[in-house]
Amino acid sequence: MKKQFVIILSLVVILGVILSGCGDSKNNNASSPAASPAESSTSPSSSEEPSDSVKLDPYKLVMVYPGGNPKDLKLVEEEMSKYLTEKINATIELKPIDWGAWADKSNLMFTSNDKFDLIFTAAWLQYNSNVAKGQFLELDKLIDQYGQGAKETLGPDWIKGSQVNGHNYGLPTLKEFAGAAGLLFRKDLVEKYNIDLNAINTMDDLTPIFQTIKDKEPGVTPLVQSLSLNLPGLISGYSLDYLGDSYGVVDPDSGDLKVVNMFETKKYTDAVQQMRKWNKAGFINKDASTIKDDQLYNVMKAGKGFAFAASTKPGKNAEMSTQLGVDLLQKDLIKPQTTTSEASGAMLAISRTSGNPERAMMFLNLLYTDQYLINLLDFGIEGKHYVKSADNVLDFPEGVTAQTSGYNPGAAWMFGNQLNTYLWSNEDPNKWNKFKEFNDSSTKSLALGFVWDPTNVKNEVAAVANARTEFSGAIQTGTIDPDKFLPQFNQKLKDAGLDKIIEEKQKQLDAWAQNK
Amino acid sequence: MRNTSVITPSTTQTATRQQKFSVYQLLLHIIFIITSILVIIPVILVLAVSFSDENSIFIEGYSFIPKKFSMDAYTYLWQDKMAILHAYGVSISVTVIGGIIGLLLTALFAYPISRRDFPLRNVFSFYVFFTILFGGGLVPWYMVFTNIIDVKDSMIALILPGLLMNGFNVLIMRTFFQNMVPPSLIESATIDGAGEFRIWWQIIMPLSLPVLATIGLFSTLGYWNDWFNSLIFVSDAKWYSLQYVMQKTLLDVQFLSQHSSSGGTSALLAAVPTETVRMAMAIIGAGPVVLAYPFFQRYLVQGLTIGAVKG
């Protein structure tokens, strides 16, 4: 008995060691240049002199950002380090953190004074509260000294739009400077019924189209919606300025800075009424108020949906087509609008724990000005992770797909200068020009640059958020009657303290406007 | 239900008693059958979904019998077999190493504080008890394991924090030693010339198999099911435990759904594994533990009832 037990135990241990060893065989040759965190500055592997006339000491940069952990991360890291050694005598360690772990991990890294240099941040990833806590370095001087290229590339709008109280704490990624909302349609059905998407100007124009699909395509839901991807939410979200958290908004069309309750605005109520009509007509999926976005995508993947709502930008349809494996067409329903949260939708900041902020800024500068580096970070190594079919156009190498690729983070929107990146072969070759047009044509919100600090009304915000989840999904998908429930919903929000939030927001906004 | 024997006056008493007994038995059986079904049904559903065709799931919802049988979810995971096998290896190694070391340490701590002739036993017992009642919170806990002892991105990160020893287990074991080990046994061993360590290892431990098996099972399950340590301490995929590889998918979906209207996250969400794949992952992750359970069963029954017996 005892003997058997020992034998079994040792077998299990051996098995465990073998198994955990076998996954390693591929990475053995790619062990990181600096194995222990104690050696913060390793000497570069190549003994080349930096081309810079000023002699810089070797330094290892650490960049933390949300994303998966691709197989060939270390290879890309090495390539980048080689290049950076020549340029600024620095090596780099990429530290992706899984999306789901981001909130916990990034907070712990800050509170425990972990050493790292660059970190991804955004308006929707607690950028403001981290700035308030002093987790990021103020970059004004560094930008002027080492980040001139980035500053020129971005232009004054971007730099201003992402400021907090007149200072930059992060450099925004140069991407779409505005947000819009609209619908993505299945291309095959649009062509089958000769639907003219350009003729759609209002939501009413969609009714006959949905009717056609409902009558002639049994088993296909004309409009698939979910808890967060629904028209009223997106339309009011992108035609009003949310001022950070949507409890109290400014309507850009009103021309003043009066904070109002979004759920009482005409834009919102009209959209909600329309959904109710459509829902009664049977255009919307029955489970709209409960399903999550990934389930919505599944319905589209399965070919059981005709259209769904999305936040849009030029080429959004191509992006989603790749991901869903369904050809899509896009129709924007509102004009693009720029708000503070758009201007700070993706940024790289320098941590207060950075051992060498100057070098971190030099690296940031390269991300905006150096085409080779940004594409290496976004798409990996040429010939291994992608092949060029034409100038600046990418394809996967023979026998590689998005799923099997060793490096395909899909994160081009996260770093540096997106307008400097290559395009996949299914994308519009003019995408970046359209981006520029889109950015130029956007309405700038009057409150652009205002940052809302909810600290004083934290409890109310939490209470209102709770009240909101109870109703908003069901109301915005037309599942329940807005005539009856919308007043109830608003009453609930007011009971939870919405008016107090609006008052506080108004106060802050007025103060901000005076100092502008 | 079987009919009881024909009732004759002489056997009435026994018969009614038998009948009562069997009604009671029957009730018990029914309750346990229902409980078992409630436990098994979700597992069967998960299994069925993992073998279903994706599209039939979107359209028809879940069902106990796959509407359209398909192995796609498992083939999809097979493409990624290296990562999964690797995570298996990590999980198995951590479970075995952590389980054994944890068990030894727990026993080594529990034994002295069970001995009445150990002068400081109250102090040490209170020390254990205190850790059960009060924790330092997440941030100090994290800082101890990253700043004082740097465990990040290593096997130790999965073994040491929070799982290696648990005050509750120490107290269970202490109670067992106190109740089950007669002091005279230790006395006689001492008279025969055995040292303290030898008494513990050669006499006490073999006598305590039930409690060792119980605590062993607790800590083994704790290690096998742990994903939190991977989430907090590991950023290098080399050290992801199997459970975290799965949990990660769910957490990612949750997080990206919350922020689906921001920037590029909506596209990322479209790339996460589908429901059938998630179910297949759950099946693969639960497998070994389900198989290991019957072996522990015997000791578990003994070990858990033992606490009720007053020695």
Short mmCIF file of C-alpha atoms in Angstrom, two decimals, chain A residues 302, chain B residues 48-61 66-73 274 276:
data_model
loop_
_atom_site.label_atom_id
_atom_site.label_comp_id
_atom_site.label_asym_id
_atom_site.label_seq_id
_atom_site.Cartn_x
_atom_site.Cartn_y
_atom_site.Cartn_z
CA ALA A 302 -24.23 32.12 -36.89
CA ALA B 48 -23.46 18.17 -23.67
CA VAL B 49 -22.89 21.78 -24.65
CA SER B 50 -19.21 21.15 -25.19
CA PHE B 51 -20.09 18.50 -27.76
CA SER B 52 -22.72 20.62 -29.50
CA ASP B 53 -22.45 22.54 -32.70
CA GLU B 54 -21.90 26.22 -31.99
CA ASN B 55 -24.61 27.55 -34.24
CA SER B 56 -27.25 25.24 -32.85
CA ILE B 57 -26.43 26.64 -29.41
CA PHE B 58 -26.95 30.25 -30.53
CA ILE B 59 -30.24 29.41 -32.15
CA GLU B 60 -31.81 26.82 -29.90
CA GLY B 61 -30.09 27.47 -26.61
CA PRO B 66 -26.66 17.90 -28.51
CA LYS B 67 -28.96 18.97 -31.34
CA LYS B 68 -26.04 18.63 -33.66
CA PHE B 69 -23.05 16.66 -32.45
CA SER B 70 -19.71 18.31 -33.06
CA MET B 71 -16.16 18.02 -31.79
CA ASP B 72 -15.25 21.52 -32.95
CA ALA B 73 -14.71 22.89 -29.45
CA THR B 274 -17.23 30.82 -27.96
CA THR B 276 -18.92 25.64 -26.56
#
